[in-house]
XYZ file of C-alpha atoms in Angstrom:
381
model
C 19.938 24.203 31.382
C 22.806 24.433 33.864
C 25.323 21.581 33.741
C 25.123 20.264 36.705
C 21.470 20.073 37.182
C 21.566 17.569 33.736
C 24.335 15.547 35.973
C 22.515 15.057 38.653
C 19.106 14.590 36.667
C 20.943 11.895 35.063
C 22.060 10.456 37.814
C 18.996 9.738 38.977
C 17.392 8.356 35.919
C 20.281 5.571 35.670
C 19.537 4.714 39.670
C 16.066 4.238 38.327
C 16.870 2.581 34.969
C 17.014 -1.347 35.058
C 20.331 -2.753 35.798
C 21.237 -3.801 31.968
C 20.564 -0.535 30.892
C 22.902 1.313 33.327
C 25.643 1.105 31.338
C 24.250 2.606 28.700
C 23.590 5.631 30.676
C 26.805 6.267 31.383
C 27.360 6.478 27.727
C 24.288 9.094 27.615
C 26.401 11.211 29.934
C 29.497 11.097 28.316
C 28.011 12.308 24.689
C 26.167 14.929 26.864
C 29.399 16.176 28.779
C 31.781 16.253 25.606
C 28.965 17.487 23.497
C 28.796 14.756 20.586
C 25.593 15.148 19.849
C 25.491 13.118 16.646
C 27.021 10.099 18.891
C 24.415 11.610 22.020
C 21.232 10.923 19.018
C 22.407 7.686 18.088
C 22.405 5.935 21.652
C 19.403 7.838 22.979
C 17.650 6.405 19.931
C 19.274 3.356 20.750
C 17.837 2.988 24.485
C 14.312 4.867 23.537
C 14.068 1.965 21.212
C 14.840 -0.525 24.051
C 11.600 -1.662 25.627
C 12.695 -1.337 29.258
C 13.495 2.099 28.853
C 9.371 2.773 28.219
C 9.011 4.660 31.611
C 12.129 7.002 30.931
C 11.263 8.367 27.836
C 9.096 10.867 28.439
C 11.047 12.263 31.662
C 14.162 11.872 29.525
C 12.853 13.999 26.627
C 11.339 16.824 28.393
C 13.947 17.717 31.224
C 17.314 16.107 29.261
C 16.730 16.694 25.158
C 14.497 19.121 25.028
C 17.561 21.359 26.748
C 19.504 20.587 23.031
C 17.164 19.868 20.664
C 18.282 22.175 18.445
C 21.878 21.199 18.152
C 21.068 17.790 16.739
C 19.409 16.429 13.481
C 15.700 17.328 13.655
C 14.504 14.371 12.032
C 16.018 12.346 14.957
C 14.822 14.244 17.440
C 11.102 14.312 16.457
C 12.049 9.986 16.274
C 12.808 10.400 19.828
C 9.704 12.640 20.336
C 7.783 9.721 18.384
C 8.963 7.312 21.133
C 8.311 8.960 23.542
C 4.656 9.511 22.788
C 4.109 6.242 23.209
C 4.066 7.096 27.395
C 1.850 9.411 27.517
C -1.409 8.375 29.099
C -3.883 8.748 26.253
C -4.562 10.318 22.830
C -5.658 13.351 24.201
C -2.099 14.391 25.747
C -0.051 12.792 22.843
C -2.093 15.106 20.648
C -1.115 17.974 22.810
C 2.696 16.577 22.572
C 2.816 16.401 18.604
C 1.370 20.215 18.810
C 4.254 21.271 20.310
C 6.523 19.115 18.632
C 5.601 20.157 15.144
C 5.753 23.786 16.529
C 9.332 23.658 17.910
C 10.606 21.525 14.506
C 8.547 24.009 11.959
C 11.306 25.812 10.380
C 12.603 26.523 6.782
C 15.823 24.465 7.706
C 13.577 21.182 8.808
C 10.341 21.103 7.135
C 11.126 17.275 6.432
C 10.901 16.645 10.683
C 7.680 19.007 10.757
C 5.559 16.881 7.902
C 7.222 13.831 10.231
C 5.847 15.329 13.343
C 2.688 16.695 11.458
C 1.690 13.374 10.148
C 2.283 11.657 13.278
C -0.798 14.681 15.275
C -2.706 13.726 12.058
C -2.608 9.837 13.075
C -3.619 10.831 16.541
C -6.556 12.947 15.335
C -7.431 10.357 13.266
C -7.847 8.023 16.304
C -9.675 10.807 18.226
C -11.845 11.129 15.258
C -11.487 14.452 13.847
C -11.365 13.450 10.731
C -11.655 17.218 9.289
C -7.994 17.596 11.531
C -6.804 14.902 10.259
C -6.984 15.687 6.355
C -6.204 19.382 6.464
C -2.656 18.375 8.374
C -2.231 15.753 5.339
C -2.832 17.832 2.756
C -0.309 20.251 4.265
C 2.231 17.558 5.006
C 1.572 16.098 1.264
C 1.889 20.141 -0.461
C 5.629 20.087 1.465
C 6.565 16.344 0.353
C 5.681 17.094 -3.261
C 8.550 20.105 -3.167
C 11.193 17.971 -1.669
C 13.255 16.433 -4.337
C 14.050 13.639 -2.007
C 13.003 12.928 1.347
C 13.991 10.018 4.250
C 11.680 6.803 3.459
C 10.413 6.843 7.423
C 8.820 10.034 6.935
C 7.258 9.023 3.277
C 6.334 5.684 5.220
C 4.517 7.718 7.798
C 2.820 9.710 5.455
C 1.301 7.107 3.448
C 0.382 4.849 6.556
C -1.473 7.567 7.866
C -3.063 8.725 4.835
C -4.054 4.863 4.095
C -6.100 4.960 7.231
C -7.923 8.106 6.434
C -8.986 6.684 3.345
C -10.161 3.576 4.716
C -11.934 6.292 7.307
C -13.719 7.760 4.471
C -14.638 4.156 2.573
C -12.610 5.727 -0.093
C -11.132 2.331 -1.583
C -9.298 3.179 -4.461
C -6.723 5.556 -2.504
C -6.679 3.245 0.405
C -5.530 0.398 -1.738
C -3.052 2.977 -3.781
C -1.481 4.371 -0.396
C -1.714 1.148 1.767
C 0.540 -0.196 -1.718
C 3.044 3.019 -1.211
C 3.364 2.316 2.318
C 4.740 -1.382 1.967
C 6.930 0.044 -0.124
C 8.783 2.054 1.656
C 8.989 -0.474 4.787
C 10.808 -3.659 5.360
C 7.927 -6.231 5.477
C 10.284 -8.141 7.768
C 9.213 -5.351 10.292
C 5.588 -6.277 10.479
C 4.263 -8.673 12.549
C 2.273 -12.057 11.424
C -0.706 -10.686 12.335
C -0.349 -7.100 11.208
C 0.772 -8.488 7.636
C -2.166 -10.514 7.497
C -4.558 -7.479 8.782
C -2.935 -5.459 5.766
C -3.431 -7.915 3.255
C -6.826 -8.418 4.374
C -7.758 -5.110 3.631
C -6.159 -4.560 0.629
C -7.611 -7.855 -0.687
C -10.993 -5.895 0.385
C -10.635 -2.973 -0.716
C -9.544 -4.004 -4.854
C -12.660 -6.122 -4.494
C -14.985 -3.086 -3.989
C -13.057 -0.357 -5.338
C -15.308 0.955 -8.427
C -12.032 2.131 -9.594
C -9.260 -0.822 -9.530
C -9.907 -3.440 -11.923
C -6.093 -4.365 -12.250
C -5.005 -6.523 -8.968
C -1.413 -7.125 -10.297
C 0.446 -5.481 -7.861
C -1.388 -6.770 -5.100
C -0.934 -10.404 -6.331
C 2.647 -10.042 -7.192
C 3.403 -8.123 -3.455
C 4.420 -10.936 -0.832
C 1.794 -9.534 2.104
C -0.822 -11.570 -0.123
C 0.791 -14.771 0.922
C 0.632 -13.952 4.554
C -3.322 -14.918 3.804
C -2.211 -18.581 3.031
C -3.445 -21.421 4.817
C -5.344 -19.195 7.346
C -9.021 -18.596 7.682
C -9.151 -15.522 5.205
C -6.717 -17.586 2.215
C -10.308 -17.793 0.612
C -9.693 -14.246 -0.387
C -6.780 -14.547 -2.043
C -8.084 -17.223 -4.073
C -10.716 -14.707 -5.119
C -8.920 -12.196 -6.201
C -7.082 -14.459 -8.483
C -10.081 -16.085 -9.997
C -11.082 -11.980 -10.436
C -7.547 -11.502 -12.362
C -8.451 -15.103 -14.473
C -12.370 -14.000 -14.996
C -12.770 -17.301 -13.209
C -16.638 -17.236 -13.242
C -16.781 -20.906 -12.206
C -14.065 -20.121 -9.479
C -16.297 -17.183 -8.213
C -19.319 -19.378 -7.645
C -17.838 -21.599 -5.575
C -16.174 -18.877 -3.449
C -19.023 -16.336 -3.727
C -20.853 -17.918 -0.287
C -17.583 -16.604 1.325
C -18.443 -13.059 0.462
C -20.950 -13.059 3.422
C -17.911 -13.506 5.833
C -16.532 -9.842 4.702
C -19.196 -7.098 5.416
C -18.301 -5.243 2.600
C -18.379 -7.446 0.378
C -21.357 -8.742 1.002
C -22.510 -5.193 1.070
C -21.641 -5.084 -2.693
C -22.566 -8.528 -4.289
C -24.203 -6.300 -7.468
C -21.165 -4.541 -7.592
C -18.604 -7.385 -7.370
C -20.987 -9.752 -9.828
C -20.442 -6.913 -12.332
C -16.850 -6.719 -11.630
C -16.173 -10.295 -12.413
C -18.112 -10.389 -15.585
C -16.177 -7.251 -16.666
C -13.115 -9.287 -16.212
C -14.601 -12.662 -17.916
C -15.126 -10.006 -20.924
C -11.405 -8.907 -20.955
C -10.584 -12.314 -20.399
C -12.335 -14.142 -23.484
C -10.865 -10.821 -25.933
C -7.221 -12.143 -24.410
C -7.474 -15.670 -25.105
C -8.390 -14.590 -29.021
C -5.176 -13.702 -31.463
C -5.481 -10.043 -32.577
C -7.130 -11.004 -35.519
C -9.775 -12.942 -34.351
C -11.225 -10.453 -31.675
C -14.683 -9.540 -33.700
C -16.965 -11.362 -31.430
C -21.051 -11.775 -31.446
C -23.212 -10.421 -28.424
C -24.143 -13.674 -28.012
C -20.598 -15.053 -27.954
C -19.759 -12.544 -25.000
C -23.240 -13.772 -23.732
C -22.035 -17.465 -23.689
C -18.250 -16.228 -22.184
C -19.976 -13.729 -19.559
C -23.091 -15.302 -18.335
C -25.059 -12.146 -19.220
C -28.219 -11.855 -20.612
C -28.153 -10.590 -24.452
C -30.089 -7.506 -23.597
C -27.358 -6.159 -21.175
C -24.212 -7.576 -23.276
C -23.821 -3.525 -24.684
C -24.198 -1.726 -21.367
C -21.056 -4.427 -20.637
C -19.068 -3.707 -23.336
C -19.809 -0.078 -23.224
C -18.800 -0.554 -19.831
C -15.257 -2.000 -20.614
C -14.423 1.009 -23.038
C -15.589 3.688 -20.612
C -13.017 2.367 -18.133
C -9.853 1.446 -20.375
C -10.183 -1.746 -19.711
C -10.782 -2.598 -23.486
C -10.388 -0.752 -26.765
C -12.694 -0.901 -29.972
C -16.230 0.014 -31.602
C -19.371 -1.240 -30.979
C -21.903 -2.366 -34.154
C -25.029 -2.087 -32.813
C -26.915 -2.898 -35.753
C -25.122 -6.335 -36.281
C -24.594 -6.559 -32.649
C -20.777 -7.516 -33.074
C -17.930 -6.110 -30.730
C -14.706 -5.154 -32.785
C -11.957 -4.939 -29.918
C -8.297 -3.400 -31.096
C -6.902 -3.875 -27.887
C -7.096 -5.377 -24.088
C -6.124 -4.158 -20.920
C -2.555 -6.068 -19.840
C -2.788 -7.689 -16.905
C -0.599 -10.503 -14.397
C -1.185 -14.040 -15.773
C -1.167 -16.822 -13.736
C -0.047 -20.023 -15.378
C -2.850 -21.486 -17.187
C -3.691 -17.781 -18.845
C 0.487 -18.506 -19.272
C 0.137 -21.737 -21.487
C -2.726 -20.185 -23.215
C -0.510 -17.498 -24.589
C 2.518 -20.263 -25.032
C -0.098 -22.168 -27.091
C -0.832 -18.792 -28.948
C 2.806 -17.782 -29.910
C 2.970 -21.520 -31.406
C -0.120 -21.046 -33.736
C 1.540 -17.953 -35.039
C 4.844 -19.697 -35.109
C 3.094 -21.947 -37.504
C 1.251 -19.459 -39.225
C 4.654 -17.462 -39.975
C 5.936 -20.614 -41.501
C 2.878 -21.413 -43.445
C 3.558 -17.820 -45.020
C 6.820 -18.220 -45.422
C 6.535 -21.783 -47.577
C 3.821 -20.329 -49.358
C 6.137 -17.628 -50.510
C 8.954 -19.659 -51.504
C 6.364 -21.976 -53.730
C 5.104 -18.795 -55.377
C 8.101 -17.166 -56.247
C 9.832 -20.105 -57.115
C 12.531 -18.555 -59.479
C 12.524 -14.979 -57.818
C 13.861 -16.435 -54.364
C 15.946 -18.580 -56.226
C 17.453 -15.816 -57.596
């Protein structure tokens, strides 16, 4: 672009541009007319993030950095391209502005900017509902991400945001929940507002609840979005997820009548009644010492609150899903479980354990008198 068509392009935008942010136009101009286009990148991401500079952005970006987009970092520049977007007047044209985008930044040298640009069309299409779009661009961006040995944490952030909400698209909980998990993890949750932290944790609460295939909620009750659920109008969920980690069945009848507040949960009150007595099961095998873990069908019955004629299908349950390990005697209707799913404790399942390691304490001492009586001379000797 000639020179001096930029300077007097420029010139007009800062005329236009709100007094506070004249300045920093001047500083634009200087990059642009020494060429430091590292410095140039820095305070045009700078303004575009400015929210003044909203109606500048796109006139900025296609008659100003387009004309050097490919002297600086293309990562940046499909940022800037990002903020821009925001202008345009609806999903339609910002989905004909990430075409072009990811066509101009698709290149062997800057694949990581593409699956950022690429990721950010499959959000739009998303929106637009093309959900076929939306997945084949995902799966693309996802084939490039898994050949990078590293990668910037905005464009993994991206990726997993957007792949979160086509899960949740397709009712497909379990990835949701896995994805929506990624996602916070590669953000600073001081970066989200109240109410977005709260919309997060409210459906990630959701989706562990119904997910046929989650039946471990320790991240999600360790990760601090859960607490952004406290003392609101949803902070019954949180309580039910942890009386779902306890096996809480007395817990979950109190809350259950909450369930019709959630549409999918109420949708799945089989489901989540199965889920809970799934985790009493796991719950009553924890509380037992390893040796003491050959338990009755109608001991489970009594823990569980399940009729005796459906305490197998339970247990057989359990086994088929990791969740416990061990054999099954039918005949004698006894459950032999070798091992139990770990899972976060909260501090009464704490004390229990505390109470635990002081019965073997004992026992270990026990042994060890009973030794020393025994071999009387031996340990003498």
């Amino acid at each position: 672009m000639d020179p001096e068509v930029v300077a007097v392009f420029l010139s007009e935008q800062r005329e236009n541009a709100p007094e506070d942010l004249q300045q920093g136009f001047l500083t634009i101009e200087d990059y642009w007319d020494r060429k430091l286009w590292h410095q140039l990148t820095d305070v045009l991401v700078e303004y575009f993030n400015t929210p003044a500079s909203a109606p500048q952005r796109l006139p900025l970006f296609r008659h100003f950095i387009l004309s050097f987009s490919e002297k600086i970092n293309q990562l940046r520049f499909v940022t800037l391209g990002l903020l821009s977007a925001t202008q345009c007047s609806d999903d339609h044209e910002r989905l004909s502005f990430f075409n072009d985008l990811t066509k101009k930044v698709n290149k062997p040298a800057s694949q990581d900017a593409y699956v950022y640009a690429l990721v950010a069309a499959s959000d739009v299409k998303l929106r637009l509902q093309d959900l076929a779009g939306a997945h084949k661009d995902l799966d693309t961006a996802e084939s490039i991400l898994d050949s990078f040995d590293s990668v910037e944490t905005e464009v993994h952030a991206a990726f997993y945001r957007t792949n979160a909400s086509y899960s949740q698209a397709k009712a497909d909980f379990g990835a949701y929940y896995k994805n929506a998990l990624l996602y916070l993890a590669c953000i600073d949750l001081e970066s989200l507002t109240l109410e977005d932290a709260q919309s997060r944790a409210y459906d990630l609460s959701i989706a562990a609840l119904v997910s046929d295939s989650i039946y471990n909620f320790g991240e999600l009750l360790l990760h601090p979005i859960l607490e952004s659920l406290t003392n609101t109008r949803h902070s019954w969920l949180r309580d039910l997820l942890f009386a779902f980690n306890r096996g809480d069945l007395n817990a979950y009848n109190v809350l259950e009548s909450n369930t019709a507040k959630a549409p999918l949960l109420d949708e799945h009150k089989t489901f989540l009644w199965q889920k809970i007595s799934l985790s009493a099961l796991t719950e009553a095998v924890f509380r037992r010492p390893p040796h003491d873990r050959a338990m009755t069908f109608q001991t489970i019955s009594q823990e569980t609150k399940v009729q005796p004629h459906e305490i197998e299908i339970l247990i057989m349950k359990a086994l088929s899903l990791g969740l416990l390990k061990g054999s099954i005697d039918q005949v004698a209707e006894i459950a032999r479980i070798n091992w139990v799913q770990p899972k976060v404790l909260d501090m009464k399942q704490i004390d229990s354990m505390r109470l635990r390691l002081k019965d073997w304490d004992s026992s270990v001492n026990q042994l060890g008198n009973w030794i020393e009586g025994v071999g009387k001379d031996v340990w003498a000797a």
